[in-house]
Amino acid sequence: LLFLRSAAAEIPSAPVEVSVCADSLEVRSGGSCDAAALPAGVSLAPSSCRGLRRLRGDGLHLRVACAPRRPPPVRAGRGHAVFTLRESLKPNKNYIFYCQSCGDIIVSDRKFLRVLPLPSENWSDLVEDWCCHPDPFAKRTLHPQHGDCFVGDTFLLLNSRNESHVPESPKSKENTRVICKRCKTMLGETVSSGTIKYYVTEVVIQSAEGGFSPTPRSQFVQSIVAQCLLELSSAKSTFRFTIKGDNGKTYILIWLLNSDTLLVESLGSSSSHSDFTLFGDILTPGSGPVGSWNALKVLYQPCIQCRNKELADAWEDDMGVHPLKFPSETCLELLLILGLSTTSLPPSLRCMNSFQVRNSFCFIRN
């Protein structure tokens, strides 16, 4: 599906001529011409074009088949953004944890003897279905020992040892928050006197041989959340998720539609490139005319200020819905990212009716 926003496409009454080549498109009308190039590895089949139409406020829409392509290249400086923890963290290797927001070192040169996956957060609710005798794990929690790293869906559990930024004896929920000393961002929380939880959206984990390379916050959050959705949908065949804050509140409902979308944006030759740009924080005139990304296509519903409460309650009781917990501030960041993605789409593509509920439609970059 291509939608073209250009000066030529917006002329109300003039005839429009669209030329489709294997590696580019041109739109001509009323003496104006706009061209859009395609990235390397993406080519079109001109003979497959169909459904050309012009919608007010949208520009031109058409459908055309894509030829086989190569995956988009990983850009320098952000290869760590998509970080599959279960596969990337290895025993007997040294790692450094950085604050994603400011780059301050949080955990310095830590070697893990064991890296173990944690069960789902609601695993104890299922024990009764597994055991024919009283729950042997009742009131027992999993705490990492020295040299352990436990990996959850959205967090890591470490033995806090003598970390100076960890509260020694938390007396309230507020006192359990682990804060970056430099930028005061919440990084995680203390689970017990010897265990600390770091959220994967707040820290960058690099091998000790490497170094910290900053990534724009919105890109990092999108990539980490997308990776969580992909891993869980693949492992558990679940496609509905609730995004919850560390305060227990539900902020967003997400329904994953497609995980194999290639998103291509071209600035073209027009000065109107700022109208529809999903990832405007990196697709700027200085970064080149074309960008391509793997992306997830999702429906979402905001739940702040008691919006969609009945739907959120129904999802809460549904075993097919998987909860994901992040810091409350990050949940609000994600909601803003989703909203900006939706408003960056043409108006006709921003919503989708499903089961009599009007959902917002957007992309999350992976």
Short mmCIF file of C-alpha atoms in Angstrom, two decimals:
data_model
loop_
_atom_site.label_atom_id
_atom_site.label_comp_id
_atom_site.label_asym_id
_atom_site.label_seq_id
_atom_site.Cartn_x
_atom_site.Cartn_y
_atom_site.Cartn_z
CA LEU A 1 0.00 0.00 0.00
CA LEU A 2 1.48 3.31 -1.10
CA PHE A 3 0.19 6.72 -0.18
CA LEU A 4 1.77 9.72 -1.86
CA ARG A 5 1.64 13.16 -0.31
CA SER A 6 2.83 15.72 -2.84
CA ALA A 7 1.97 19.09 -4.32
CA ALA A 8 0.90 17.39 -7.55
CA ALA A 9 -1.43 14.99 -5.74
CA GLU A 10 -3.22 17.81 -3.90
CA ILE A 11 -4.29 19.89 -6.91
CA PRO A 12 -8.10 19.50 -6.69
CA SER A 13 -9.21 19.39 -10.32
CA ALA A 14 -6.11 18.81 -12.43
CA PRO A 15 -5.57 15.35 -13.93
CA VAL A 16 -2.87 13.29 -12.23
CA GLU A 17 -0.39 11.01 -13.96
CA VAL A 18 1.44 8.44 -11.87
CA SER A 19 4.51 6.70 -13.28
CA VAL A 20 5.67 3.57 -11.47
CA CYS A 21 9.13 2.15 -12.14
CA ALA A 22 10.93 -0.67 -10.40
CA ASP A 23 12.87 1.69 -8.13
CA SER A 24 10.89 4.95 -8.05
CA LEU A 25 7.54 6.69 -8.53
CA GLU A 26 6.63 10.02 -10.15
CA VAL A 27 3.47 12.08 -9.78
CA ARG A 28 2.74 14.76 -12.41
CA SER A 29 -0.13 17.21 -12.45
CA GLY A 30 -0.63 20.80 -13.63
CA GLY A 31 3.01 21.30 -14.50
CA SER A 32 4.19 20.02 -11.11
CA CYS A 33 6.25 16.86 -10.70
CA ASP A 34 7.19 15.03 -7.51
CA ALA A 35 9.46 11.97 -7.39
CA ALA A 36 9.94 9.38 -4.65
CA ALA A 37 12.83 6.92 -4.65
CA LEU A 38 12.87 3.47 -3.04
CA PRO A 39 15.66 2.08 -0.86
CA ALA A 40 18.12 -0.50 -2.10
CA GLY A 41 16.68 -4.00 -2.06
CA VAL A 42 13.08 -2.85 -2.48
CA SER A 43 11.63 -2.95 -5.99
CA LEU A 44 8.13 -2.72 -7.40
CA ALA A 45 6.29 -4.63 -10.11
CA PRO A 46 4.74 -1.81 -12.20
CA SER A 47 2.28 -4.12 -13.98
CA SER A 48 0.63 -5.02 -10.64
CA CYS A 49 -0.62 -1.48 -9.86
CA ARG A 50 -4.30 -1.26 -8.91
CA GLY A 51 -6.72 0.74 -6.83
CA LEU A 52 -5.38 4.20 -7.66
CA ARG A 53 -7.53 6.88 -6.03
CA ARG A 54 -7.20 10.37 -4.61
CA LEU A 55 -8.61 11.13 -1.16
CA ARG A 56 -8.99 14.63 0.20
CA GLY A 57 -6.45 15.22 2.93
CA ASP A 58 -4.64 11.95 2.17
CA GLY A 59 -3.15 12.33 -1.28
CA LEU A 60 -2.95 9.39 -3.66
CA HIS A 61 -3.43 5.75 -2.67
CA LEU A 62 -2.50 2.72 -4.74
CA ARG A 63 -1.51 -0.91 -4.26
CA VAL A 64 1.44 -2.52 -6.01
CA ALA A 65 3.36 -5.76 -5.53
CA CYS A 66 6.89 -5.69 -4.14
CA ALA A 67 9.63 -7.88 -5.55
CA PRO A 68 11.79 -9.92 -3.13
CA ARG A 69 13.91 -7.66 -0.98
CA ARG A 70 16.79 -7.76 1.42
CA PRO A 71 16.20 -6.84 5.08
CA PRO A 72 16.90 -3.17 5.74
CA PRO A 73 20.45 -2.60 7.02
CA VAL A 74 21.12 -1.95 10.69
CA ARG A 75 22.11 1.67 11.06
CA ALA A 76 25.34 2.52 12.83
CA GLY A 77 24.99 3.42 16.47
CA ARG A 78 21.70 1.69 17.19
CA GLY A 79 22.39 -2.02 16.64
CA HIS A 80 21.86 -2.56 20.36
CA ALA A 81 18.32 -1.13 20.30
CA VAL A 82 16.73 -4.46 19.42
CA PHE A 83 18.23 -6.53 22.20
CA THR A 84 16.93 -10.06 22.65
CA LEU A 85 18.01 -10.58 26.23
CA ARG A 86 17.39 -14.32 26.43
CA GLU A 87 19.69 -14.87 23.46
CA SER A 88 22.23 -12.09 23.91
CA LEU A 89 23.16 -12.29 27.59
CA LYS A 90 25.69 -15.05 28.04
CA PRO A 91 27.29 -16.55 31.15
CA ASN A 92 30.94 -15.84 31.89
CA LYS A 93 30.99 -12.59 29.95
CA ASN A 94 31.41 -9.12 31.41
CA TYR A 95 28.62 -6.57 30.90
CA ILE A 96 28.09 -2.91 31.69
CA PHE A 97 24.64 -1.44 32.33
CA TYR A 98 24.12 2.16 31.22
CA CYS A 99 21.22 4.51 31.89
CA GLN A 100 19.53 4.76 28.51
CA SER A 101 18.53 8.38 29.07
CA CYS A 102 21.91 9.89 29.96
CA GLY A 103 24.55 7.17 29.48
CA ASP A 104 25.68 7.05 33.11
CA ILE A 105 27.13 3.68 34.18
CA ILE A 106 24.68 1.87 36.46
CA VAL A 107 26.31 -1.56 36.82
CA SER A 108 30.00 -1.74 36.08
CA ASP A 109 31.78 -4.77 34.63
CA ARG A 110 29.45 -7.49 35.97
CA LYS A 111 30.09 -11.13 35.06
CA PHE A 112 27.12 -13.52 35.24
CA LEU A 113 27.70 -17.16 36.10
CA ARG A 114 24.08 -18.05 35.27
CA VAL A 115 21.55 -16.35 32.97
CA LEU A 116 18.14 -17.92 33.52
CA PRO A 117 14.69 -17.10 32.09
CA LEU A 118 11.90 -16.38 34.55
CA PRO A 119 8.40 -17.81 34.13
CA SER A 120 5.53 -15.48 33.29
CA GLU A 121 4.44 -13.10 36.04
CA ASN A 122 1.18 -15.02 36.52
CA TRP A 123 2.89 -18.41 36.69
CA SER A 124 1.73 -19.04 40.26
CA ASP A 125 -1.91 -18.77 39.14
CA LEU A 126 -1.37 -21.79 36.90
CA VAL A 127 0.37 -24.03 39.42
CA GLU A 128 -2.93 -25.53 40.55
CA ASP A 129 -3.42 -26.85 37.02
CA TRP A 130 0.02 -28.43 37.06
CA CYS A 131 0.05 -30.05 40.50
CA CYS A 132 -2.20 -32.69 42.03
CA HIS A 133 -1.02 -31.77 45.57
CA PRO A 134 -0.75 -28.50 47.50
CA ASP A 135 1.26 -25.76 45.79
CA PRO A 136 4.94 -26.39 46.70
CA PHE A 137 5.87 -22.85 45.61
CA ALA A 138 3.28 -21.00 47.72
CA LYS A 139 4.62 -17.76 49.19
CA ARG A 140 8.05 -18.41 47.71
CA THR A 141 9.80 -15.95 45.42
CA LEU A 142 12.72 -16.36 43.06
CA HIS A 143 15.75 -14.31 44.09
CA PRO A 144 19.06 -14.32 42.18
CA GLN A 145 22.21 -15.23 44.05
CA HIS A 146 25.62 -13.69 43.51
CA GLY A 147 26.51 -14.14 39.81
CA ASP A 148 22.91 -14.75 38.72
CA CYS A 149 20.85 -12.82 36.18
CA PHE A 150 17.15 -13.70 35.91
CA VAL A 151 15.45 -12.48 32.73
CA GLY A 152 11.74 -11.66 32.69
CA ASP A 153 9.49 -10.36 29.93
CA THR A 154 10.28 -6.70 30.56
CA PHE A 155 12.92 -6.71 33.30
CA LEU A 156 16.03 -8.33 34.75
CA LEU A 157 16.59 -9.41 38.34
CA LEU A 158 20.11 -9.03 39.73
CA ASN A 159 21.68 -9.56 43.10
CA SER A 160 22.19 -6.01 44.30
CA ARG A 161 25.41 -6.73 46.18
CA ASN A 162 26.79 -3.33 47.23
CA GLU A 163 25.21 -1.15 44.52
CA SER A 164 25.37 2.38 45.90
CA HIS A 165 22.23 3.60 44.09
CA VAL A 166 20.01 0.90 45.61
CA PRO A 167 18.00 1.81 48.74
CA GLU A 168 19.31 -0.24 51.65
CA SER A 169 16.06 -0.77 53.54
CA PRO A 170 13.00 0.38 51.59
CA LYS A 171 10.12 1.31 53.89
CA SER A 172 7.50 2.34 51.32
CA LYS A 173 6.63 1.83 47.66
CA GLU A 174 8.25 5.17 46.79
CA ASN A 175 11.47 4.19 48.53
CA THR A 176 11.81 1.07 46.39
CA ARG A 177 12.37 3.10 43.21
CA VAL A 178 15.91 2.90 41.84
CA ILE A 179 16.87 6.26 40.35
CA CYS A 180 19.75 7.27 38.08
CA LYS A 181 22.03 9.56 40.08
CA ARG A 182 22.78 11.78 37.11
CA CYS A 183 19.41 12.35 35.35
CA LYS A 184 17.00 11.10 38.08
CA THR A 185 15.26 8.69 35.69
CA MET A 186 13.62 5.67 37.29
CA LEU A 187 15.61 2.59 36.29
CA GLY A 188 13.88 -0.09 38.32
CA GLU A 189 12.94 -1.02 41.84
CA THR A 190 14.19 -3.09 44.74
CA VAL A 191 12.37 -6.39 45.12
CA SER A 192 14.01 -7.33 48.42
CA SER A 193 17.03 -6.33 50.44
CA GLY A 194 19.26 -8.29 48.08
CA THR A 195 17.46 -8.14 44.74
CA ILE A 196 17.01 -5.33 42.26
CA LYS A 197 14.77 -5.21 39.19
CA TYR A 198 15.92 -3.23 36.13
CA TYR A 199 13.40 -2.50 33.38
CA VAL A 200 14.70 -3.21 29.89
CA THR A 201 13.29 0.09 28.59
CA GLU A 202 15.53 2.06 30.96
CA VAL A 203 18.96 0.46 30.61
CA VAL A 204 21.34 -0.33 27.76
CA ILE A 205 23.37 -3.49 28.25
CA GLN A 206 26.71 -3.73 26.46
CA SER A 207 29.64 -6.08 26.68
CA ALA A 208 32.53 -4.65 28.66
CA GLU A 209 34.64 -4.56 25.49
CA GLY A 210 32.19 -2.19 23.80
CA GLY A 211 31.06 1.32 24.64
CA PHE A 212 27.88 3.30 25.08
CA SER A 213 26.36 4.63 21.88
CA PRO A 214 23.33 6.91 22.44
CA THR A 215 20.00 6.18 20.75
CA PRO A 216 17.06 8.61 20.61
CA ARG A 217 14.63 7.74 23.37
CA SER A 218 11.60 7.16 21.13
CA GLN A 219 13.54 4.77 18.89
CA PHE A 220 14.80 2.78 21.86
CA VAL A 221 11.38 2.46 23.51
CA GLN A 222 9.76 1.39 20.23
CA SER A 223 12.43 -1.22 19.54
CA ILE A 224 12.33 -2.74 23.01
CA VAL A 225 8.52 -2.86 23.18
CA ALA A 226 8.36 -4.30 19.66
CA GLN A 227 10.84 -7.00 20.64
CA CYS A 228 8.76 -7.90 23.70
CA LEU A 229 5.60 -8.18 21.59
CA LEU A 230 7.37 -10.30 18.99
CA GLU A 231 8.92 -12.71 21.48
CA LEU A 232 5.70 -13.22 23.43
CA SER A 233 3.47 -13.58 20.37
CA SER A 234 5.83 -16.21 19.01
CA ALA A 235 6.34 -18.10 22.26
CA LYS A 236 2.79 -17.96 23.61
CA SER A 237 0.65 -17.41 20.48
CA THR A 238 -0.91 -14.40 22.16
CA PHE A 239 -1.54 -11.16 20.30
CA ARG A 240 -3.30 -8.98 22.87
CA PHE A 241 -1.35 -7.14 25.54
CA THR A 242 -2.03 -4.77 28.40
CA ILE A 243 0.64 -2.16 29.11
CA LYS A 244 0.75 -1.55 32.86
CA GLY A 245 2.72 0.84 35.00
CA ASP A 246 4.71 0.05 38.11
CA ASN A 247 1.80 1.66 40.01
CA GLY A 248 -0.51 -1.17 38.89
CA LYS A 249 -2.58 0.99 36.53
CA THR A 250 -3.38 -0.08 32.96
CA TYR A 251 -2.30 2.54 30.43
CA ILE A 252 -2.71 0.93 26.99
CA LEU A 253 -4.37 -2.05 25.32
CA ILE A 254 -2.45 -3.33 22.28
CA TRP A 255 -3.57 -5.81 19.64
CA LEU A 256 -0.76 -7.02 17.39
CA LEU A 257 -1.95 -7.34 13.77
CA ASN A 258 1.18 -7.92 11.68
CA SER A 259 4.83 -8.37 12.57
CA ASP A 260 6.29 -8.61 9.05
CA THR A 261 5.61 -5.09 7.76
CA LEU A 262 8.28 -3.19 5.84
CA LEU A 263 7.77 0.54 6.25
CA VAL A 264 9.40 2.83 3.67
CA GLU A 265 9.40 6.60 3.87
CA SER A 266 10.68 8.90 1.15
CA LEU A 267 11.11 12.64 1.40
CA GLY A 268 10.84 12.85 -2.38
CA SER A 269 11.60 16.14 -4.12
CA SER A 270 8.77 18.09 -2.49
CA SER A 271 9.03 20.59 0.32
CA SER A 272 5.94 19.07 1.96
CA HIS A 273 7.80 16.05 3.36
CA SER A 274 6.89 16.93 6.94
CA ASP A 275 3.19 16.16 6.48
CA PHE A 276 3.32 12.37 6.85
CA THR A 277 6.51 11.09 8.49
CA LEU A 278 6.18 8.32 11.04
CA PHE A 279 9.73 8.53 12.33
CA GLY A 280 10.48 12.20 11.86
CA ASP A 281 13.07 12.18 14.67
CA ILE A 282 15.55 10.44 12.37
CA LEU A 283 14.22 10.87 8.82
CA THR A 284 15.49 14.38 8.20
CA PRO A 285 16.81 16.04 5.03
CA GLY A 286 20.34 15.50 6.32
CA SER A 287 19.93 11.75 6.76
CA GLY A 288 19.06 11.01 3.13
CA PRO A 289 15.90 10.89 1.03
CA VAL A 290 14.75 7.36 1.92
CA GLY A 291 14.36 5.33 5.09
CA SER A 292 13.16 1.75 5.55
CA TRP A 293 12.36 -0.14 8.74
CA ASN A 294 10.85 -3.37 9.92
CA ALA A 295 7.68 -2.44 11.81
CA LEU A 296 4.77 -3.93 13.72
CA LYS A 297 1.22 -3.02 12.77
CA VAL A 298 -0.98 -2.71 15.86
CA LEU A 299 -4.32 -1.50 17.13
CA TYR A 300 -4.31 0.23 20.49
CA GLN A 301 -6.65 1.82 22.98
CA PRO A 302 -5.55 4.36 25.62
CA CYS A 303 -6.81 3.70 29.13
CA ILE A 304 -5.73 6.85 30.97
CA GLN A 305 -8.32 9.01 32.73
CA CYS A 306 -10.73 6.05 32.91
CA ARG A 307 -11.03 5.75 29.13
CA ASN A 308 -12.09 2.32 27.84
CA LYS A 309 -12.46 1.04 31.40
CA GLU A 310 -15.00 -1.66 30.54
CA LEU A 311 -12.80 -3.01 27.77
CA ALA A 312 -9.72 -2.89 30.02
CA ASP A 313 -11.58 -4.82 32.73
CA ALA A 314 -12.66 -7.45 30.19
CA TRP A 315 -9.08 -7.86 28.98
CA GLU A 316 -7.86 -8.08 32.58
CA ASP A 317 -9.99 -11.20 33.12
CA ASP A 318 -9.06 -12.78 29.80
CA MET A 319 -6.34 -15.46 30.02
CA GLY A 320 -5.50 -14.83 26.37
CA VAL A 321 -4.24 -11.33 27.17
CA HIS A 322 -0.65 -10.96 28.36
CA PRO A 323 0.32 -8.12 30.74
CA LEU A 324 3.53 -6.15 30.23
CA LYS A 325 4.79 -3.97 33.06
CA PHE A 326 6.98 -0.87 32.60
CA PRO A 327 7.65 2.27 34.65
CA SER A 328 4.60 4.53 34.60
CA GLU A 329 6.57 7.33 32.94
CA THR A 330 7.58 4.96 30.13
CA CYS A 331 3.95 3.88 29.63
CA LEU A 332 3.06 7.54 29.04
CA GLU A 333 6.01 7.88 26.65
CA LEU A 334 4.80 4.85 24.72
CA LEU A 335 1.28 6.23 24.56
CA LEU A 336 2.65 9.47 23.11
CA ILE A 337 4.72 7.52 20.55
CA LEU A 338 1.65 5.54 19.47
CA GLY A 339 -0.41 8.71 19.19
CA LEU A 340 2.24 10.44 17.05
CA SER A 341 2.46 7.38 14.81
CA THR A 342 -1.31 7.44 14.32
CA THR A 343 -1.49 11.16 13.52
CA SER A 344 1.39 10.73 11.05
CA LEU A 345 -0.76 8.41 8.94
CA PRO A 346 -3.26 9.73 6.40
CA PRO A 347 -6.67 10.31 8.05
CA SER A 348 -8.28 7.38 6.24
CA LEU A 349 -5.80 4.93 7.81
CA ARG A 350 -5.86 6.15 11.41
CA CYS A 351 -8.75 4.08 12.76
CA MET A 352 -10.20 0.62 12.33
CA ASN A 353 -13.58 -0.66 13.45
CA SER A 354 -13.46 -3.99 15.24
CA PHE A 355 -16.25 -5.54 17.33
CA GLN A 356 -18.01 -2.16 17.45
CA VAL A 357 -14.96 -0.59 19.12
CA ARG A 358 -13.10 2.20 17.40
CA ASN A 359 -9.40 1.42 17.62
CA SER A 360 -6.45 3.63 16.82
CA PHE A 361 -4.13 2.16 14.21
CA CYS A 362 -0.37 2.73 14.10
CA PHE A 363 3.07 1.28 13.49
CA ILE A 364 5.80 0.49 16.03
CA ARG A 365 9.27 0.41 14.61
CA ASN A 366 11.26 -2.74 15.32
#
